[in-house]
Tab-separated table of C-alpha atoms in Angstrom:
chain	number	residue	atom	x	y	z
A	8	MET	CA	91.735	132.576	126.275
A	9	LYS	CA	88.220	131.803	125.120
A	10	SER	CA	86.974	128.258	124.944
A	11	THR	CA	86.223	126.918	121.499
A	12	GLN	CA	84.021	124.132	122.809
A	13	PRO	CA	80.215	124.270	122.735
A	14	ASP	CA	78.659	125.597	125.936
A	15	ALA	CA	76.726	123.471	128.418
A	16	GLY	CA	73.403	124.724	127.044
A	17	ALA	CA	74.137	123.077	123.720
A	18	GLU	CA	74.747	119.651	125.260
A	19	ALA	CA	71.102	118.610	124.901
A	20	GLY	CA	71.146	119.095	121.123
A	21	LYS	CA	74.695	117.863	120.626
A	22	ALA	CA	73.527	114.483	119.314
A	23	ASN	CA	72.239	116.266	116.190
A	24	VAL	CA	75.510	118.124	115.546
A	25	SER	CA	77.663	116.627	112.820
A	26	LYS	CA	81.374	117.054	112.234
A	27	PHE	CA	80.494	119.171	109.226
A	28	ASP	CA	78.425	121.463	111.484
A	29	LEU	CA	81.452	121.829	113.748
A	30	LEU	CA	83.604	122.835	110.774
A	31	LEU	CA	81.037	125.366	109.564
A	32	ALA	CA	80.662	126.791	113.077
A	33	ALA	CA	84.442	127.178	113.292
A	34	VAL	CA	84.326	129.388	110.189
A	35	CYS	CA	81.691	131.584	111.845
A	36	ARG	CA	83.678	131.673	115.077
A	37	ASN	CA	86.677	133.046	113.152
A	38	CYS	CA	84.744	135.278	110.753
A	39	PRO	CA	85.840	138.921	111.193
A	40	VAL	CA	82.295	140.250	110.736
A	41	CYS	CA	80.730	137.825	113.216
A	42	ARG	CA	83.544	138.317	115.730
A	43	ARG	CA	83.052	142.082	115.590
A	44	ALA	CA	79.283	141.690	115.993
A	45	ARG	CA	79.753	139.436	119.036
A	46	SER	CA	82.255	141.749	120.698
A	47	LYS	CA	80.751	145.197	119.978
A	48	GLN	CA	77.002	144.424	119.984
A	49	LYS	CA	76.355	147.490	117.801
A	50	GLY	CA	77.249	148.987	114.461
A	51	ALA	CA	77.089	147.816	110.862
A	52	ALA	CA	78.563	144.361	111.514
A	53	PHE	CA	76.034	143.657	114.266
A	54	TRP	CA	73.155	144.852	112.088
A	55	LEU	CA	74.318	142.734	109.154
A	56	VAL	CA	74.864	139.549	111.148
A	57	GLN	CA	71.509	139.931	112.915
A	58	ARG	CA	69.632	140.145	109.639
A	59	VAL	CA	71.623	137.767	107.471
A	60	GLU	CA	72.631	134.917	109.758
A	61	LYS	CA	69.539	132.702	109.738
A	62	ARG	CA	68.489	133.313	106.163
A	63	VAL	CA	71.679	133.410	104.139
A	64	CYS	CA	74.821	132.345	105.971
A	65	PRO	CA	75.348	128.580	106.434
A	66	PHE	CA	78.184	129.295	108.869
A	67	CYS	CA	75.963	131.354	111.178
A	68	ARG	CA	73.246	128.692	111.071
A	69	ALA	CA	75.786	126.013	112.007
A	70	TYR	CA	77.115	128.231	114.818
A	71	GLU	CA	73.626	128.398	116.303
A	72	ARG	CA	73.145	124.624	116.001
A	73	VAL	CA	76.472	123.875	117.679
A	74	TYR	CA	76.577	126.557	120.385
A	75	GLY	CA	72.854	127.015	120.985
A	76	ARG	CA	72.925	130.805	120.579
A	77	PRO	CA	72.760	133.203	117.620
A	78	ALA	CA	76.016	134.182	115.927
A	79	HIS	CA	75.583	137.816	116.974
A	80	GLN	CA	74.974	137.131	120.669
A	81	LYS	CA	77.771	138.128	123.028
A	82	VAL	CA	79.865	135.286	124.435
A	83	ALA	CA	79.766	135.263	128.226
């Protein structure tokens, strides 16, 4: 089972993470498009998330603030 907690790399910036950011990041974590992009690392979902996340999607931006990595990056 995968951990839903922010990784150790995000601890330094955790003071700037609000509860609202955590809620938004949870949406991204459960988003079918973002999940597919993280797991497959190729295809239409990956392409879309790579290009849309920082400019358009508030959930992807919150995911990066909370977890310290882009929404399309594979979870270790």
